[in-house]
Amino acid sequence: MSSEQDHLKETDTEKRFEFKKEESAAVTSGKGLTEEVVRMISDDKDEPEWMLERRLRSLKQYHEMPLPTDWPGQPDLTELDIEEIVPYIRPDVDKRSGADDWDDLPEDIQDTFEQLGIPEAERKALSGVGAQYESEVVYQNMQEQWEEKGVVFCNMDEAVREHPELVKEYFMTKCVPPSDNKFAALHGAVWSGGSFVYVPEDVTVEMPVQAYFRMNSEGMGQFEHTLIIAEEGSEVHYIEGCSAPKYGSHNLHSGGVEVFVGEDAHVQYSTVQNWSKNTYNLNTKRAICEKGGTMEWVSGSMGSKATMLYPSTILKGRGATDNHITIAFAGEGQDIDTGAKVYHNAPNTKSTIESKSIAKDGGRTNYRGLVHIADGAEGSSTSVECDALMFDNESTSDTMPYMEIQESKVDVAHEATVGKIGDEDVFYLQSRGLDDDDAKQMIVAGFIEPITEELPIEYAVELNRLIELEMEGSLG
Amino acid sequence: MATLELNNLHAEVAEEGVDEQILDGVDLEVKSGEIHALMGPNGSGKSTTAKVIAGHPAYEVTEGEVLLHLEDGDFGGAFEIPEDKRTWDLLDLEPNERAALGVFLGFQYPAEIEGVTMTNFLRTALNAKLEEREELFEDEDEHEEEEEEAGYDTSPMEGPADEGEVGVAEFQQILSEKMEQLDMDEKFAQRYLNAGFSGGEKKQNEVLQAAILEPEVAVLDEIDSGLDIDRLQDVSKGINALRDEQGTGILQITHYQRILDYVEPDHVHVMLDGKVAKSGGAELAEKLEDNGYDWVREEFYETA
Amino acid sequence: MSTQVHAALDEGTVREISESLGEPEWLLETRLEALDALDDLAMPSVIRTPGREWTNLHDLDFEGFVDPLNAAENKDQVGPDEAEVLPFAEAVDEHEELLKEHFGSVVDPQDNYLTALSTALFSTGTVVYVPEGVDAEDVKIRTEMNSQSLFNYTLVVTEKSASVTILERQSTGEDVDGERYYSGIVEVAAGENSNVQYGSLQNVDEETYNYTLKRGHADTYATIDWIEGNIGSRLTKSSVETYLKGDSSESQIVGAFFGHGDQHFDVNARVWHEAEHTTADLVTRGALDDEARSVYEGVQDVGSDAWDTNSYQRENTLMLSDESEADASPKLIINNHDTEASHSATVGQVSDEDLFYMETRGTDPESAENMLVEGFFVPVLEEVAVDELRDDLTDLVAARLRE
Ligand SMILES: Nc1ncnc2c1ncn2[C@@H]1O[C@H](COP(=O)(O)OP(=O)(O)O)[C@@H](O)[C@H]1O
Ligand SMILES: [Mg+2]
């Protein structure tokens, strides 16, 4: 066995996510959501006036809007007290808007990302990396060759300063306005950090760019904003990883993601989310896809106490394509309510949604999805496939698709199945020498294989190992 | 030299409320290197016998025993089998523990498992078998909780944490050799376990698995049904190789004389109503082929 | 919906209806309580997605076109001698105990605003009682509505090992000016090992709003099979539901609809698995022409005690026109892992390939399309075990195609 493999033997995915660091911040907003807090955030970031105005407008909308409570089977949000959440914590780093050398970071932060394996990943397989700690991006780097081609990959705060025209035009205007839902409004008021990606015409960014989001402090909220603009004929794969250690009180993650897929452009957005099980994960992610463009959402939802996440794509131009791939794994105390939304607003648009969910030890998964085919979107087709696996009688597995078809020349198919792990299958594997747990694990890995095969190999491996840990019930 | 011994085996359906006795006192003994054919009409209990040997949870054994006797050297020269661990009561063991001891079941209807490639599955099974075997033969006194590895991962971009005893490259080697022996297309290695396989491909795959897991005793349930003549010959070759090269004892359940032309049995048994009604040599199979089972039934119930 | 109660919707009206049917005090009380509750009750649930409500019940002024004291109908209630098929007033007379036991036990009168309205105001109804072991085929209930509004009530009770086939039809007779409202509530209590087939064919005129709720409770080994055909009405909100309460009980819900003009069908098929070894099969097919719109909600709810459940659902919609709209939401709610459940839904149009194929064989385009649409309905029609109903549905589909 090679030394490389020896090193691999020492891995411990569980410990990697669970460690906590002393909280040490330069600036903290304090709890709650007031105009004062919002002004303070904007001020601390030295933002231009127009951004402050947008924040204040969002805050107003936030206060006016009701919490969603009337969705059938919606996760319980009653324990979430937003007034108790600390929306803004700037860690104590020297250089604002992200160092480009890991060694320039304070030791505790450097150590955090080291444990999460980010620098290693950067060396091996990524075009660029951003790393956010609490509310601030602390590391940001991209290979020079991409910079030379005009690709921008920077943190969102920096983009406000450096690319005001683009940000003004695209930031929470046409894609996810604050009025979209209460959490989008909240996000608009207190957002901080996140990534800005700009890919010029006909540039293909060959290796993925990755952003990693880490919440370390108890009771905080993370509200990073990601804006991706892929110009005509360009191609980029953005990967997002998330984690936090578990605390007694609740954390809130309410990210906002806006993706603009230009004509014939191709964007893939992959997330492996492993928030701790005291985190409410309530995101708004949306893409607008022009003629001939392709948007792909790949989401693995493993962590969090409650997740409400429905990445949506608006197929705006003729012949645009959307692919959704979703894996949800709900263990004890988790309610993972996730799915997809696709609006077919132009002819010959195509969407496929594949969802696989696993419910175990009293967890609940729900596929909630909407496919809307507008009048005039002739020649469009959509296919939705949801499969759910249940481990025990304490768990719940729901499927709630909605289809709105206003055009007749279409092809619409939806299929869903729910079942338990097959006893005969387990026995077959056991008779070949696998013990009961390994047999079940192998069946689960096979169950989600159609999805993991779409992921870059490293992330597929990571996802499988998270699932293994979930199945042993050992993740906090 | 290993021996699988069934004594007065009685079994019924385990499900509550179903009161169905299926095995009614089965006696059988299969030794390494022997080939036994188990024949009998549909519903006589052949598959149930096979599944009970392997530990299928659908059946409850109400009487009798299933023993496995091992001798030193059975798992290859290097593996030491202590005196006090040479006879195993299989009924006390989980299916995977039985597999680790060298009992293999070739299924009449193999499961189809999506998403799991043959290669991944077989390598996992092979390593699991080796590991389980260590555990089964480990001296209890010496047994200590393995210490959890300290430290943490440094990268999400890495391979599986534990490669196991047989590494990927070594396994590939074993697999392609065995596949070639069985005249199987290499592409099978990357396909999902039995998913979308034809009936014949599944059966061939069962024999391939036996060849890789190298059992002491293999119970093959209707391995010959649904095979065309070419594949029947490949499969037969595989079974003979198991016996000749690895000394595996074979209990071959079949309906037809046909496969017995290629895999010549040392013993033939006829099962009727959950019992072995008659045993004999290879000539018995021919007689059954010509005359059916009625005469066995008459003979058996007359003497009974 | 205005919350103010229409002049005719008062206690006096309810008392008058109850008295005319010779009802006992407890039944009158139930009606009055339902009337009282109206202000607090919500409309039956309809699906909402961001920015859209699939069926708008709020803008309908039910109270405005309801005229309960002038209810007029033509009714046939016939059945074989072994079973009792009684008009409601007669049932009140002869079977008060039976009514007391079952009335409102399957459908809570205060389930929603419209059930309460129906309970307070129903002036006609049928009670079908099938004694133990009796096999009653050919029960027919035909209701022809001749007034502005009609509130109809049906109760079916089968004793142990009884069996009954019921065929119900709603239509409208004489023309009445303006909009009309038909409301029907059906309760089925299927006793142990009994078998109920309940077929219903709704073909009221296209000025009529139609609300029906049909719900059954299936005891151990009981089977309830529903067939629900919707052809007429301006707007239909119909729900067909089975609670599988006894071990090994079964239910099938077969639905067919064909909308044209600006018809709106909101059809729901729902099943609750509450016991062990239960099976459900929900099959719905519908076609939409012109500006017609369909809303389908199917629910398979498997409770945590429902071990060994099998539950299937299929829904297919065929769009014959560009202006039509088909919305669908087939839901699975699974709380027991010992379940095999699946659903599928499709929306599409008549295949051009198929049309072309038929035309190359000499069929004119219109007949070709008609044949294909008729063919589309065959899988559900085949599930219809009542010959007469199947024939009628087939004819109605054919007639609508050739209008
Ligand atoms: N899980 C089971 N539940 C109920 N009956 C079973 C089950 N397994 C086997 N049986 C019954 O036991 C009898 C023997 O079956 P089997 O062992 O498959 O026969 P064979 O392989 O000899 O054809 C048959 O009557 C079969 O129906
Ligand atoms: Mg058999």
PDB file of C-alpha atoms in Angstrom, chain C residues 137-339:
ATOM      1  CA  GLU C 137     -76.823  -5.792  -7.594  1.00  0.00           C
ATOM      2  CA  ASP C 138     -78.329  -3.010  -9.586  1.00  0.00           C
ATOM      3  CA  VAL C 139     -79.167  -0.358  -7.089  1.00  0.00           C
ATOM      4  CA  LYS C 140     -79.879   2.774  -9.048  1.00  0.00           C
ATOM      5  CA  ILE C 141     -80.244   6.302  -7.864  1.00  0.00           C
ATOM      6  CA  ARG C 142     -81.045   8.847 -10.486  1.00  0.00           C
ATOM      7  CA  THR C 143     -81.338  12.491  -9.557  1.00  0.00           C
ATOM      8  CA  GLU C 144     -82.544  15.090 -11.991  1.00  0.00           C
ATOM      9  CA  MET C 145     -82.273  18.560 -10.590  1.00  0.00           C
ATOM     10  CA  ASN C 146     -85.081  20.896 -11.623  1.00  0.00           C
ATOM     11  CA  SER C 147     -84.494  23.815  -9.324  1.00  0.00           C
ATOM     12  CA  GLN C 148     -81.885  26.455  -8.722  1.00  0.00           C
ATOM     13  CA  SER C 149     -80.156  24.360  -6.155  1.00  0.00           C
ATOM     14  CA  LEU C 150     -80.317  20.874  -4.759  1.00  0.00           C
ATOM     15  CA  PHE C 151     -78.721  19.353  -1.705  1.00  0.00           C
ATOM     16  CA  ASN C 152     -78.585  15.602  -1.816  1.00  0.00           C
ATOM     17  CA  TYR C 153     -77.528  13.106   0.803  1.00  0.00           C
ATOM     18  CA  THR C 154     -76.703   9.409   0.396  1.00  0.00           C
ATOM     19  CA  LEU C 155     -75.883   6.826   3.004  1.00  0.00           C
ATOM     20  CA  VAL C 156     -74.790   3.291   2.198  1.00  0.00           C
ATOM     21  CA  VAL C 157     -74.441   0.705   4.935  1.00  0.00           C
ATOM     22  CA  THR C 158     -73.398  -2.857   4.237  1.00  0.00           C
ATOM     23  CA  GLU C 159     -73.409  -5.492   6.923  1.00  0.00           C
ATOM     24  CA  LYS C 160     -70.949  -8.321   7.197  1.00  0.00           C
ATOM     25  CA  SER C 161     -70.221 -10.129   3.922  1.00  0.00           C
ATOM     26  CA  ALA C 162     -72.879  -8.144   2.087  1.00  0.00           C
ATOM     27  CA  SER C 163     -72.300  -6.881  -1.376  1.00  0.00           C
ATOM     28  CA  VAL C 164     -73.822  -4.054  -3.337  1.00  0.00           C
ATOM     29  CA  THR C 165     -73.417  -2.294  -6.635  1.00  0.00           C
ATOM     30  CA  ILE C 166     -74.808   1.196  -6.789  1.00  0.00           C
ATOM     31  CA  LEU C 167     -75.079   3.357  -9.825  1.00  0.00           C
ATOM     32  CA  GLU C 168     -75.784   7.002  -9.265  1.00  0.00           C
ATOM     33  CA  ARG C 169     -76.442   9.683 -11.824  1.00  0.00           C
ATOM     34  CA  GLN C 170     -76.909  13.390 -11.567  1.00  0.00           C
ATOM     35  CA  SER C 171     -78.357  15.461 -14.316  1.00  0.00           C
ATOM     36  CA  THR C 172     -80.346  18.639 -14.716  1.00  0.00           C
ATOM     37  CA  GLY C 173     -83.855  18.778 -16.134  1.00  0.00           C
ATOM     38  CA  GLU C 174     -85.774  21.937 -16.938  1.00  0.00           C
ATOM     39  CA  ASP C 175     -83.775  25.023 -17.627  1.00  0.00           C
ATOM     40  CA  VAL C 176     -83.557  27.494 -14.862  1.00  0.00           C
ATOM     41  CA  ASP C 177     -82.371  31.055 -15.298  1.00  0.00           C
ATOM     42  CA  GLY C 178     -78.919  31.785 -14.035  1.00  0.00           C
ATOM     43  CA  GLU C 179     -76.405  29.730 -12.185  1.00  0.00           C
ATOM     44  CA  ARG C 180     -77.256  26.628 -10.237  1.00  0.00           C
ATOM     45  CA  TYR C 181     -75.721  24.652  -7.464  1.00  0.00           C
ATOM     46  CA  TYR C 182     -75.719  20.919  -6.825  1.00  0.00           C
ATOM     47  CA  SER C 183     -74.267  19.537  -3.658  1.00  0.00           C
ATOM     48  CA  GLY C 184     -74.001  15.860  -2.878  1.00  0.00           C
ATOM     49  CA  ILE C 185     -72.619  14.105   0.142  1.00  0.00           C
ATOM     50  CA  VAL C 186     -72.159  10.355   0.142  1.00  0.00           C
ATOM     51  CA  GLU C 187     -71.233   8.309   3.179  1.00  0.00           C
ATOM     52  CA  VAL C 188     -70.366   4.638   2.849  1.00  0.00           C
ATOM     53  CA  ALA C 189     -69.919   2.380   5.862  1.00  0.00           C
ATOM     54  CA  ALA C 190     -68.663  -0.921   4.510  1.00  0.00           C
ATOM     55  CA  GLY C 191     -68.918  -3.635   7.155  1.00  0.00           C
ATOM     56  CA  GLU C 192     -66.559  -6.539   7.603  1.00  0.00           C
ATOM     57  CA  ASN C 193     -65.817  -8.497   4.454  1.00  0.00           C
ATOM     58  CA  SER C 194     -68.429  -6.546   2.525  1.00  0.00           C
ATOM     59  CA  ASN C 195     -68.073  -5.172  -0.920  1.00  0.00           C
ATOM     60  CA  VAL C 196     -69.320  -1.829  -2.182  1.00  0.00           C
ATOM     61  CA  GLN C 197     -69.099  -0.643  -5.717  1.00  0.00           C
ATOM     62  CA  TYR C 198     -70.242   2.887  -6.087  1.00  0.00           C
ATOM     63  CA  GLY C 199     -70.413   4.313  -9.563  1.00  0.00           C
ATOM     64  CA  SER C 200     -71.317   7.886 -10.200  1.00  0.00           C
ATOM     65  CA  LEU C 201     -71.903   9.723 -13.406  1.00  0.00           C
ATOM     66  CA  GLN C 202     -72.280  13.467 -13.228  1.00  0.00           C
ATOM     67  CA  ASN C 203     -73.725  15.162 -16.271  1.00  0.00           C
ATOM     68  CA  VAL C 204     -75.431  18.313 -15.067  1.00  0.00           C
ATOM     69  CA  ASP C 205     -75.774  21.339 -17.324  1.00  0.00           C
ATOM     70  CA  GLU C 206     -72.954  23.781 -17.762  1.00  0.00           C
ATOM     71  CA  GLU C 207     -74.515  26.502 -15.664  1.00  0.00           C
ATOM     72  CA  THR C 208     -74.296  24.343 -12.582  1.00  0.00           C
ATOM     73  CA  TYR C 209     -71.653  24.451  -9.886  1.00  0.00           C
ATOM     74  CA  ASN C 210     -71.130  21.031  -8.466  1.00  0.00           C
ATOM     75  CA  TYR C 211     -69.710  20.080  -5.113  1.00  0.00           C
ATOM     76  CA  THR C 212     -69.549  16.441  -4.107  1.00  0.00           C
ATOM     77  CA  LEU C 213     -67.784  14.642  -1.345  1.00  0.00           C
ATOM     78  CA  LYS C 214     -67.904  10.866  -1.338  1.00  0.00           C
ATOM     79  CA  ARG C 215     -66.199   9.087   1.480  1.00  0.00           C
ATOM     80  CA  GLY C 216     -66.141   5.525   2.688  1.00  0.00           C
ATOM     81  CA  HIS C 217     -64.883   3.639   5.706  1.00  0.00           C
ATOM     82  CA  ALA C 218     -63.766   0.107   4.937  1.00  0.00           C
ATOM     83  CA  ASP C 219     -63.787  -2.414   7.760  1.00  0.00           C
ATOM     84  CA  THR C 220     -61.717  -5.604   7.900  1.00  0.00           C
ATOM     85  CA  TYR C 221     -61.527  -7.360   4.522  1.00  0.00           C
ATOM     86  CA  ALA C 222     -64.004  -4.890   3.083  1.00  0.00           C
ATOM     87  CA  THR C 223     -63.636  -3.452  -0.383  1.00  0.00           C
ATOM     88  CA  ILE C 224     -64.853  -0.087  -1.577  1.00  0.00           C
ATOM     89  CA  ASP C 225     -64.529   0.619  -5.258  1.00  0.00           C
ATOM     90  CA  TRP C 226     -65.470   4.007  -6.590  1.00  0.00           C
ATOM     91  CA  ILE C 227     -66.029   5.023 -10.153  1.00  0.00           C
ATOM     92  CA  GLU C 228     -66.331   8.713 -10.736  1.00  0.00           C
ATOM     93  CA  GLY C 229     -67.263  10.134 -14.113  1.00  0.00           C
ATOM     94  CA  ASN C 230     -67.417  13.883 -14.570  1.00  0.00           C
ATOM     95  CA  ILE C 231     -68.760  15.232 -17.818  1.00  0.00           C
ATOM     96  CA  GLY C 232     -71.092  18.111 -17.023  1.00  0.00           C
ATOM     97  CA  SER C 233     -71.113  21.198 -14.780  1.00  0.00           C
ATOM     98  CA  ARG C 234     -69.508  24.575 -15.069  1.00  0.00           C
ATOM     99  CA  LEU C 235     -67.258  23.982 -12.118  1.00  0.00           C
ATOM    100  CA  THR C 236     -66.840  20.753 -10.234  1.00  0.00           C
ATOM    101  CA  LYS C 237     -65.107  20.287  -6.952  1.00  0.00           C
ATOM    102  CA  SER C 238     -65.280  16.609  -6.271  1.00  0.00           C
ATOM    103  CA  SER C 239     -63.489  14.450  -3.809  1.00  0.00           C
ATOM    104  CA  VAL C 240     -63.635  10.676  -3.595  1.00  0.00           C
ATOM    105  CA  GLU C 241     -62.054   9.240  -0.497  1.00  0.00           C
ATOM    106  CA  THR C 242     -61.562   5.959   1.294  1.00  0.00           C
ATOM    107  CA  TYR C 243     -60.341   5.328   4.798  1.00  0.00           C
ATOM    108  CA  LEU C 244     -58.950   1.809   4.971  1.00  0.00           C
ATOM    109  CA  LYS C 245     -59.712   1.214   8.622  1.00  0.00           C
ATOM    110  CA  GLY C 246     -59.783  -2.554   8.794  1.00  0.00           C
ATOM    111  CA  ASP C 247     -56.929  -4.978   8.185  1.00  0.00           C
ATOM    112  CA  SER C 248     -56.761  -6.311   4.638  1.00  0.00           C
ATOM    113  CA  SER C 249     -59.272  -3.803   3.336  1.00  0.00           C
ATOM    114  CA  GLU C 250     -59.013  -2.502  -0.206  1.00  0.00           C
ATOM    115  CA  SER C 251     -60.093   0.360  -2.339  1.00  0.00           C
ATOM    116  CA  GLN C 252     -59.991   1.340  -5.921  1.00  0.00           C
ATOM    117  CA  ILE C 253     -60.826   4.801  -7.172  1.00  0.00           C
ATOM    118  CA  VAL C 254     -61.327   5.071 -10.889  1.00  0.00           C
ATOM    119  CA  GLY C 255     -61.944   8.488 -12.333  1.00  0.00           C
ATOM    120  CA  ALA C 256     -62.628   9.855 -15.783  1.00  0.00           C
ATOM    121  CA  PHE C 257     -63.389  13.366 -16.903  1.00  0.00           C
ATOM    122  CA  PHE C 258     -63.801  15.156 -20.176  1.00  0.00           C
ATOM    123  CA  GLY C 259     -63.873  18.923 -20.123  1.00  0.00           C
ATOM    124  CA  HIS C 260     -64.711  21.371 -22.877  1.00  0.00           C
ATOM    125  CA  GLY C 261     -65.808  24.992 -23.191  1.00  0.00           C
ATOM    126  CA  ASP C 262     -64.685  26.763 -20.063  1.00  0.00           C
ATOM    127  CA  GLN C 263     -65.426  23.920 -17.700  1.00  0.00           C
ATOM    128  CA  HIS C 264     -63.304  23.589 -14.600  1.00  0.00           C
ATOM    129  CA  PHE C 265     -62.861  20.235 -12.898  1.00  0.00           C
ATOM    130  CA  ASP C 266     -61.135  19.994  -9.558  1.00  0.00           C
ATOM    131  CA  VAL C 267     -61.105  16.279  -8.875  1.00  0.00           C
ATOM    132  CA  ASN C 268     -59.493  14.635  -5.911  1.00  0.00           C
ATOM    133  CA  ALA C 269     -58.858  11.010  -5.104  1.00  0.00           C
ATOM    134  CA  ARG C 270     -57.610  10.273  -1.633  1.00  0.00           C
ATOM    135  CA  VAL C 271     -56.943   7.205   0.400  1.00  0.00           C
ATOM    136  CA  TRP C 272     -55.806   6.778   3.988  1.00  0.00           C
ATOM    137  CA  HIS C 273     -54.177   3.490   4.909  1.00  0.00           C
ATOM    138  CA  GLU C 274     -54.823   3.029   8.602  1.00  0.00           C
ATOM    139  CA  ALA C 275     -54.578  -0.734   9.050  1.00  0.00           C
ATOM    140  CA  GLU C 276     -52.377  -3.635   8.010  1.00  0.00           C
ATOM    141  CA  HIS C 277     -52.223  -5.379   4.632  1.00  0.00           C
ATOM    142  CA  THR C 278     -54.315  -2.772   2.867  1.00  0.00           C
ATOM    143  CA  THR C 279     -54.260  -2.046  -0.835  1.00  0.00           C
ATOM    144  CA  ALA C 280     -55.283   0.973  -2.844  1.00  0.00           C
ATOM    145  CA  ASP C 281     -55.271   1.722  -6.509  1.00  0.00           C
ATOM    146  CA  LEU C 282     -56.103   5.160  -7.842  1.00  0.00           C
ATOM    147  CA  VAL C 283     -56.530   5.513 -11.574  1.00  0.00           C
ATOM    148  CA  THR C 284     -57.688   8.714 -13.254  1.00  0.00           C
ATOM    149  CA  ARG C 285     -57.767   9.770 -16.863  1.00  0.00           C
ATOM    150  CA  GLY C 286     -59.093  12.961 -18.319  1.00  0.00           C
ATOM    151  CA  ALA C 287     -59.239  14.847 -21.568  1.00  0.00           C
ATOM    152  CA  LEU C 288     -59.499  18.601 -21.981  1.00  0.00           C
ATOM    153  CA  ASP C 289     -60.741  20.511 -24.958  1.00  0.00           C
ATOM    154  CA  ASP C 290     -61.238  24.231 -25.648  1.00  0.00           C
ATOM    155  CA  GLU C 291     -60.468  26.313 -22.588  1.00  0.00           C
ATOM    156  CA  ALA C 292     -61.306  23.633 -20.089  1.00  0.00           C
ATOM    157  CA  ARG C 293     -59.131  23.273 -17.057  1.00  0.00           C
ATOM    158  CA  SER C 294     -58.495  20.370 -14.773  1.00  0.00           C
ATOM    159  CA  VAL C 295     -57.024  20.220 -11.343  1.00  0.00           C
ATOM    160  CA  TYR C 296     -56.153  16.865  -9.929  1.00  0.00           C
ATOM    161  CA  GLU C 297     -55.012  16.079  -6.447  1.00  0.00           C
ATOM    162  CA  GLY C 298     -54.348  12.523  -5.418  1.00  0.00           C
ATOM    163  CA  VAL C 299     -53.284  11.605  -1.925  1.00  0.00           C
ATOM    164  CA  GLN C 300     -51.944   8.302  -0.690  1.00  0.00           C
ATOM    165  CA  ASP C 301     -51.546   8.627   3.047  1.00  0.00           C
ATOM    166  CA  VAL C 302     -49.960   5.695   4.839  1.00  0.00           C
ATOM    167  CA  GLY C 303     -50.287   5.847   8.617  1.00  0.00           C
ATOM    168  CA  SER C 304     -47.633   4.551  10.962  1.00  0.00           C
ATOM    169  CA  ASP C 305     -49.733   1.496  11.863  1.00  0.00           C
ATOM    170  CA  ALA C 306     -50.301   0.522   8.263  1.00  0.00           C
ATOM    171  CA  TRP C 307     -47.837  -2.337   7.942  1.00  0.00           C
ATOM    172  CA  ASP C 308     -47.595  -4.136   4.635  1.00  0.00           C
ATOM    173  CA  THR C 309     -49.244  -1.481   2.518  1.00  0.00           C
ATOM    174  CA  ASN C 310     -49.558  -1.466  -1.239  1.00  0.00           C
ATOM    175  CA  SER C 311     -50.610   1.790  -2.772  1.00  0.00           C
ATOM    176  CA  TYR C 312     -50.607   2.899  -6.382  1.00  0.00           C
ATOM    177  CA  GLN C 313     -51.731   5.969  -8.215  1.00  0.00           C
ATOM    178  CA  ARG C 314     -51.795   6.881 -11.882  1.00  0.00           C
ATOM    179  CA  GLU C 315     -53.098  10.013 -13.490  1.00  0.00           C
ATOM    180  CA  ASN C 316     -53.010  10.890 -17.153  1.00  0.00           C
ATOM    181  CA  THR C 317     -54.336  13.961 -18.862  1.00  0.00           C
ATOM    182  CA  LEU C 318     -54.731  14.467 -22.546  1.00  0.00           C
ATOM    183  CA  MET C 319     -54.813  18.041 -23.822  1.00  0.00           C
ATOM    184  CA  LEU C 320     -56.802  18.459 -26.990  1.00  0.00           C
ATOM    185  CA  SER C 321     -56.505  22.205 -27.219  1.00  0.00           C
ATOM    186  CA  ASP C 322     -53.847  24.809 -26.705  1.00  0.00           C
ATOM    187  CA  GLU C 323     -56.063  26.902 -24.504  1.00  0.00           C
ATOM    188  CA  SER C 324     -56.701  24.176 -21.979  1.00  0.00           C
ATOM    189  CA  GLU C 325     -54.746  23.780 -18.761  1.00  0.00           C
ATOM    190  CA  ALA C 326     -53.986  20.733 -16.700  1.00  0.00           C
ATOM    191  CA  ASP C 327     -52.696  20.981 -13.162  1.00  0.00           C
ATOM    192  CA  ALA C 328     -51.838  17.928 -11.143  1.00  0.00           C
ATOM    193  CA  SER C 329     -50.423  17.115  -7.758  1.00  0.00           C
ATOM    194  CA  PRO C 330     -50.179  13.456  -6.842  1.00  0.00           C
ATOM    195  CA  LYS C 331     -48.985  13.240  -3.263  1.00  0.00           C
ATOM    196  CA  LEU C 332     -47.440  10.501  -1.177  1.00  0.00           C
ATOM    197  CA  ILE C 333     -47.463  10.798   2.597  1.00  0.00           C
ATOM    198  CA  ILE C 334     -45.701   7.750   3.974  1.00  0.00           C
ATOM    199  CA  ASN C 335     -45.305   7.089   7.674  1.00  0.00           C
ATOM    200  CA  ASN C 336     -44.664   3.359   7.602  1.00  0.00           C
ATOM    201  CA  HIS C 337     -41.678   1.951   5.792  1.00  0.00           C
ATOM    202  CA  ASP C 338     -43.301  -1.408   5.172  1.00  0.00           C
ATOM    203  CA  THR C 339     -44.913   0.109   2.139  1.00  0.00           C
TER     204      THR C 339
END
